[in-house]
Short mmCIF file of C-alpha atoms and ligand atoms in Angstrom, two decimals:
data_model
loop_
_atom_site.label_atom_id
_atom_site.label_comp_id
_atom_site.label_asym_id
_atom_site.label_seq_id
_atom_site.Cartn_x
_atom_site.Cartn_y
_atom_site.Cartn_z
CA UNK T 226 24.89 0.08 2.22
CA UNK T 227 22.00 -2.46 3.22
CA UNK T 228 21.14 -2.73 7.05
CA UNK T 229 18.72 -5.49 6.81
CA UNK T 230 16.23 -6.04 7.00
CA UNK T 231 13.48 -3.75 5.98
CA UNK T 232 9.89 -3.66 5.94
CA UNK T 233 8.54 -1.48 3.59
CA UNK T 234 4.87 -0.79 2.38
CA UNK T 235 4.07 1.23 -0.70
CA UNK T 236 0.26 2.82 -0.15
CA UNK T 237 -1.91 5.45 -1.86
CA UNK T 238 -5.30 6.41 -4.15
CA UNK T 239 -6.79 3.34 -6.40
CA UNK T 240 -4.84 3.67 -9.54
CA UNK T 241 -1.74 5.62 -8.01
CA UNK T 242 0.59 2.92 -9.41
CA UNK T 243 1.47 1.28 -6.03
CA UNK T 244 1.63 -2.35 -7.99
CA UNK T 245 3.35 -0.54 -10.87
CA UNK T 246 6.06 0.76 -8.44
CA UNK T 247 6.33 -2.36 -6.16
CA UNK T 248 7.21 -4.45 -9.14
CA UNK T 249 10.02 -1.84 -9.99
CA UNK T 250 11.03 -1.74 -6.58
CA UNK T 251 11.26 -5.75 -6.27
CA UNK T 252 13.48 -5.78 -9.56
CA UNK T 253 15.72 -3.03 -8.61
CA UNK T 254 16.19 -4.44 -5.28
CA UNK T 255 16.98 -7.45 -6.71
CA UNK T 256 19.41 -5.74 -8.91
CA UNK T 257 21.29 -4.19 -5.80
CA UNK T 258 21.78 -8.23 -4.59
CA UNK T 259 18.71 -8.07 -2.12
CA UNK T 260 15.75 -10.75 -2.57
CA UNK T 261 12.98 -9.56 -0.92
CA UNK T 262 9.17 -11.13 -0.15
CA UNK T 263 6.87 -9.27 -1.94
CA UNK T 264 3.03 -9.40 -0.39
CA UNK T 265 -0.24 -7.49 -0.93
CA UNK T 266 -2.71 -6.61 1.23
CA UNK T 267 -5.68 -7.68 1.25
CA UNK T 268 -4.89 -11.35 0.05
CA UNK T 269 -1.16 -12.00 0.85
CA UNK T 270 -2.03 -15.53 2.22
CA UNK T 271 -5.16 -18.76 1.14
CA UNK T 272 -7.32 -17.06 3.87
CA UNK T 273 -6.29 -13.73 2.70
CA UNK T 274 -7.06 -14.44 -0.85
CA UNK T 275 -10.65 -15.48 0.10
CA UNK T 276 -11.24 -12.43 2.48
CA UNK T 277 -10.02 -10.13 -0.39
CA UNK T 278 -12.75 -11.65 -2.43
CA UNK T 279 -15.54 -11.52 0.09
CA UNK T 280 -14.26 -7.26 0.85
CA UNK T 281 -13.41 -6.37 -2.54
CA UNK T 282 -16.23 -7.67 -4.83
CA UNK T 283 -19.84 -7.03 -4.71
CA UNK T 284 -21.74 -4.10 -3.82
CA UNK T 285 -20.02 -1.04 -1.99
CA UNK T 286 -22.17 -0.78 0.61
CA UNK T 287 -22.50 -4.69 1.16
CA UNK T 288 -20.43 -3.95 4.92
CA UNK T 289 -20.40 -1.00 7.09
CA UNK T 290 -17.14 0.42 7.89
CA UNK T 291 -16.54 -1.75 11.01
CA UNK T 292 -17.23 -4.89 9.39
CA UNK T 293 -14.75 -3.71 6.16
CA UNK T 294 -12.10 -3.27 9.30
CA UNK T 295 -12.48 -6.09 10.86
CA UNK T 296 -12.22 -8.40 7.65
CA UNK T 297 -8.93 -6.57 6.16
CA UNK T 298 -7.36 -6.47 10.15
CA UNK T 299 -8.10 -10.68 10.00
CA UNK T 300 -6.36 -10.61 6.37
CA UNK T 301 -3.60 -8.31 7.62
CA UNK T 302 -2.73 -10.84 11.01
CA UNK T 303 -2.67 -13.43 8.83
CA UNK T 304 -0.33 -12.29 6.38
CA UNK T 305 1.54 -10.78 9.25
CA UNK T 306 1.72 -14.20 11.11
CA UNK T 307 2.72 -16.54 8.10
CA UNK T 308 4.53 -14.10 6.04
CA UNK T 309 6.10 -10.73 7.04
CA UNK T 310 7.25 -11.21 10.66
CA UNK T 311 8.73 -15.28 9.69
CA UNK T 312 10.54 -13.34 6.88
CA UNK T 313 11.84 -10.39 9.02
CA UNK T 314 12.57 -12.75 11.59
CA UNK T 315 14.93 -14.53 8.92
CA UNK T 316 16.64 -11.36 7.88
CA UNK T 317 14.80 -11.20 4.64
CA UNK T 318 13.35 -8.11 3.43
CA UNK T 319 9.49 -7.41 3.04
CA UNK T 320 8.09 -4.67 0.38
CA UNK T 321 4.10 -4.54 0.82
CA UNK T 322 1.27 -3.30 -1.21
CA UNK T 323 -0.67 -1.60 0.89
CA UNK T 324 -0.55 -1.82 4.74
CA UNK T 325 -2.66 -0.96 7.90
CA UNK T 326 -2.23 2.99 6.81
CA UNK T 327 -4.99 1.85 4.20
CA UNK T 328 -7.70 0.94 6.67
CA UNK T 329 -6.84 3.95 8.55
CA UNK T 330 -7.21 6.52 5.45
CA UNK T 331 -10.15 4.34 3.73
CA UNK T 332 -12.07 3.26 6.90
CA UNK T 333 -11.10 6.30 8.85
CA UNK T 334 -10.97 9.31 6.85
CA UNK T 335 -13.25 7.78 4.03
CA UNK T 336 -15.54 5.90 5.94
CA UNK T 337 -15.65 7.81 9.44
CA UNK T 338 -14.95 5.66 11.95
CA UNK T 339 -12.81 6.68 14.73
CA UNK T 340 -9.29 7.12 14.50
CA UNK T 341 -8.34 5.59 17.77
CA UNK T 342 -10.21 2.88 17.13
CA UNK T 343 -8.26 1.29 13.97
CA UNK T 344 -5.28 2.26 16.03
CA UNK T 345 -6.25 -0.25 18.57
CA UNK T 346 -7.60 -2.69 15.84
CA UNK T 347 -4.19 -2.06 14.00
CA UNK T 348 -2.07 -3.10 16.86
CA UNK T 349 -3.90 -6.19 17.82
CA UNK T 350 -3.82 -7.15 14.03
CA UNK T 351 -0.02 -6.31 13.04
CA UNK T 352 1.40 -6.88 16.75
CA UNK T 353 3.23 -3.57 16.85
CA UNK T 354 5.28 -5.00 13.74
CA UNK T 355 4.98 -1.65 11.70
CA UNK T 356 7.34 -0.71 8.16
CA UNK T 357 10.26 0.83 8.52
CA UNK T 358 9.09 3.22 5.88
CA UNK T 359 5.24 3.60 4.04
CA UNK T 360 5.55 5.62 1.02
CA UNK T 361 2.28 6.86 -0.41
CA UNK T 362 2.30 7.57 -3.80
CA UNK T 363 0.26 10.68 -4.41
CA UNK T 364 -1.81 11.40 -7.03
CA UNK T 365 -4.84 13.82 -8.00
CA UNK T 366 -8.34 11.43 -7.10
CA UNK T 367 -9.27 11.92 -11.21
CA UNK T 368 -5.87 10.52 -12.51
CA UNK T 369 -6.37 7.61 -10.36
CA UNK T 370 -9.99 6.91 -10.84
CA UNK T 371 -9.29 7.41 -14.72
CA UNK T 372 -6.29 5.31 -14.80
CA UNK T 373 -8.28 2.53 -13.00
CA UNK T 374 -11.44 3.61 -15.10
CA UNK T 375 -9.39 1.82 -18.01
CA UNK T 376 -8.63 -1.08 -16.08
CA UNK T 377 -11.78 -2.08 -14.63
CA UNK T 378 -13.26 -1.56 -18.40
CA UNK T 379 -11.17 -4.00 -19.82
CA UNK T 380 -11.79 -6.64 -17.48
CA UNK T 381 -8.72 -6.33 -15.16
CA UNK T 382 -9.81 -4.89 -11.61
CA UNK T 383 -12.82 -5.03 -8.93
CA UNK T 384 -14.76 -1.71 -9.35
CA UNK T 385 -16.18 -1.71 -5.64
CA UNK T 386 -13.89 1.07 -4.08
CA UNK T 387 -13.96 2.89 -7.39
CA UNK T 388 -17.35 2.83 -7.07
CA UNK T 389 -17.52 5.25 -4.00
CA UNK T 390 -17.59 8.64 -5.34
CA UNK T 391 -15.04 10.88 -5.68
CA UNK T 392 -15.79 12.83 -2.43
CA UNK T 393 -14.94 9.69 -0.50
CA UNK T 394 -11.48 9.41 -2.58
CA UNK T 395 -11.12 13.13 -1.71
CA UNK T 396 -11.79 12.20 1.67
CA UNK T 397 -8.91 9.51 1.48
CA UNK T 398 -6.16 11.44 -0.09
CA UNK T 399 -6.61 14.38 2.86
CA UNK T 400 -6.03 11.13 5.21
CA UNK T 401 -2.82 10.05 3.51
CA UNK T 402 -1.96 13.76 3.79
CA UNK T 403 -3.00 13.98 7.52
CA UNK T 404 -0.93 10.82 8.25
CA UNK T 405 2.47 11.52 6.65
CA UNK T 406 2.29 15.00 9.13
CA UNK T 407 1.45 12.88 11.81
CA UNK T 408 4.42 10.13 11.50
CA UNK T 409 7.97 10.50 10.63
CA UNK T 410 7.85 6.81 8.98
CA UNK T 411 5.44 7.93 6.14
CA UNK T 412 6.86 9.84 2.86
CA UNK T 413 4.75 11.14 0.52
CA UNK T 414 5.58 11.36 -2.91
CA UNK T 415 4.42 13.10 -5.95
CA UNK T 416 3.13 10.17 -8.15
CA UNK T 417 1.49 12.30 -10.90
CA UNK T 418 4.51 11.51 -12.95
CA UNK T 419 6.20 9.07 -15.62
CA UNK T 420 6.62 5.38 -14.30
CA UNK T 421 10.53 6.27 -14.65
CA UNK T 422 10.40 9.18 -12.53
CA UNK T 423 8.22 8.24 -10.09
CA UNK T 424 10.59 4.78 -9.53
CA UNK T 425 13.27 7.73 -9.10
CA UNK T 426 11.43 9.29 -6.50
CA UNK T 427 10.27 5.96 -4.41
CA UNK T 428 14.26 4.85 -4.38
CA UNK T 429 14.95 8.29 -3.14
CA UNK T 430 12.79 8.57 -0.36
CA UNK T 431 14.16 5.28 0.51
CA UNK T 432 17.47 6.09 0.34
CA UNK T 433 16.43 9.25 2.53
CA UNK T 434 14.43 7.57 4.99
CA UNK T 435 16.72 4.57 6.03
CA UNK T 436 19.80 5.99 4.96
CA UNK T 437 20.77 3.51 2.54
CA UNK T 438 22.21 3.80 -1.26
CA UNK T 439 19.97 1.74 -3.48
CA UNK T 440 20.25 2.26 -7.31
CA UNK T 441 17.23 2.56 -9.08
CA UNK T 442 16.54 0.50 -11.97
CA UNK T 443 18.25 2.35 -15.14
CA UNK T 444 15.39 4.18 -17.67
CA UNK T 445 15.69 1.28 -20.20
CA UNK T 446 15.25 -1.45 -17.54
CA UNK T 447 11.59 0.37 -16.45
CA UNK T 448 10.29 0.75 -19.70
CA UNK T 449 10.86 -3.11 -21.09
N1 ATP U 509 3.16 6.64 -14.01
C1 ATP U 509 1.92 6.61 -14.10
N2 ATP U 509 1.49 7.31 -15.81
C2 ATP U 509 0.50 6.75 -16.13
N3 ATP U 509 -0.08 5.53 -16.07
C3 ATP U 509 0.38 4.55 -14.91
C4 ATP U 509 1.43 5.23 -13.83
N4 ATP U 509 1.69 4.05 -13.12
C5 ATP U 509 0.82 2.84 -13.38
N5 ATP U 509 -0.22 3.33 -14.35
C6 ATP U 509 -1.39 2.61 -15.03
O1 ATP U 509 -2.42 3.12 -14.00
C7 ATP U 509 -3.18 1.86 -13.98
C8 ATP U 509 -3.07 1.72 -12.51
O2 ATP U 509 -1.45 1.45 -12.14
P1 ATP U 509 -1.46 0.47 -10.71
O3 ATP U 509 -2.14 -0.80 -11.23
O4 ATP U 509 -0.07 0.31 -10.67
O5 ATP U 509 -2.09 1.26 -9.77
P2 ATP U 509 -2.63 0.39 -8.17
O6 ATP U 509 -2.38 1.91 -7.16
O7 ATP U 509 -1.89 -0.95 -7.69
O8 ATP U 509 -4.29 0.27 -8.32
P3 ATP U 509 -5.25 -0.46 -7.50
O9 ATP U 509 -5.10 0.47 -5.95
O10 ATP U 509 -6.29 -0.61 -7.63
O11 ATP U 509 -4.25 -1.99 -6.61
C9 ATP U 509 -2.30 0.85 -14.80
O12 ATP U 509 -2.90 0.54 -15.61
C10 ATP U 509 -1.02 1.35 -14.72
O13 ATP U 509 -0.49 0.60 -15.92
MG1 MG U 510 -2.78 -2.70 -7.26
#
């Protein structure tokens, strides 16, 4: 059933449910007998955690698009060299909260950087180790921002990209759709639904793309 190791990334707008769904996916994999590495970008290593602080806090126009792309790429490279590649080489699955696709859509479609330039940067940063599947949790911008607004008000999250304005996030969403249309490794999953439904859709998408048969968590285990 499990032709290991697979490298899976979840992507999507802020507040689309990536962290929530990653958590469920990691638990579902465990229940299917698969112990995986769970990473997040930015910030998957000690160096990355410092980079995350630089990039995600403070004023939204502190760095220009190229500065952002370079810092995110530095973090991504560190995570690739120190965590992702060693894990895959050792035969372990890796599931990641975001991937290079985030930089393509935020700095490319959102900020207007050249997609060719970003593609070159990705090749350097990740040495062409790409996820087998990139799942985009697709939601309308207003829903993501309203979910995030609740977290920011509660002091649980950084607000930098949320302050970029609705039209920025709209371009980012269109970017996700455009990239999904171009690349067979990318799957759009409708994430405008409850946690259980989205979890089932994520597992179904993975099974379809990878030709495997993971069982999703039962409803009562999602809702604890
Ligand atoms: N399917 C859902 N329905 C309703 N609320 C949800 C759903 N999924 C997640 N949430 C809630 O929305 C908020 C954002 O979810 P989450 O942190 O998982 O998103 P994210 O994509 O990881 O956000 P970020 O990009 O900021 O890391 C959380 O408060 C979470 O509990
Ligand atoms: Mg998150």
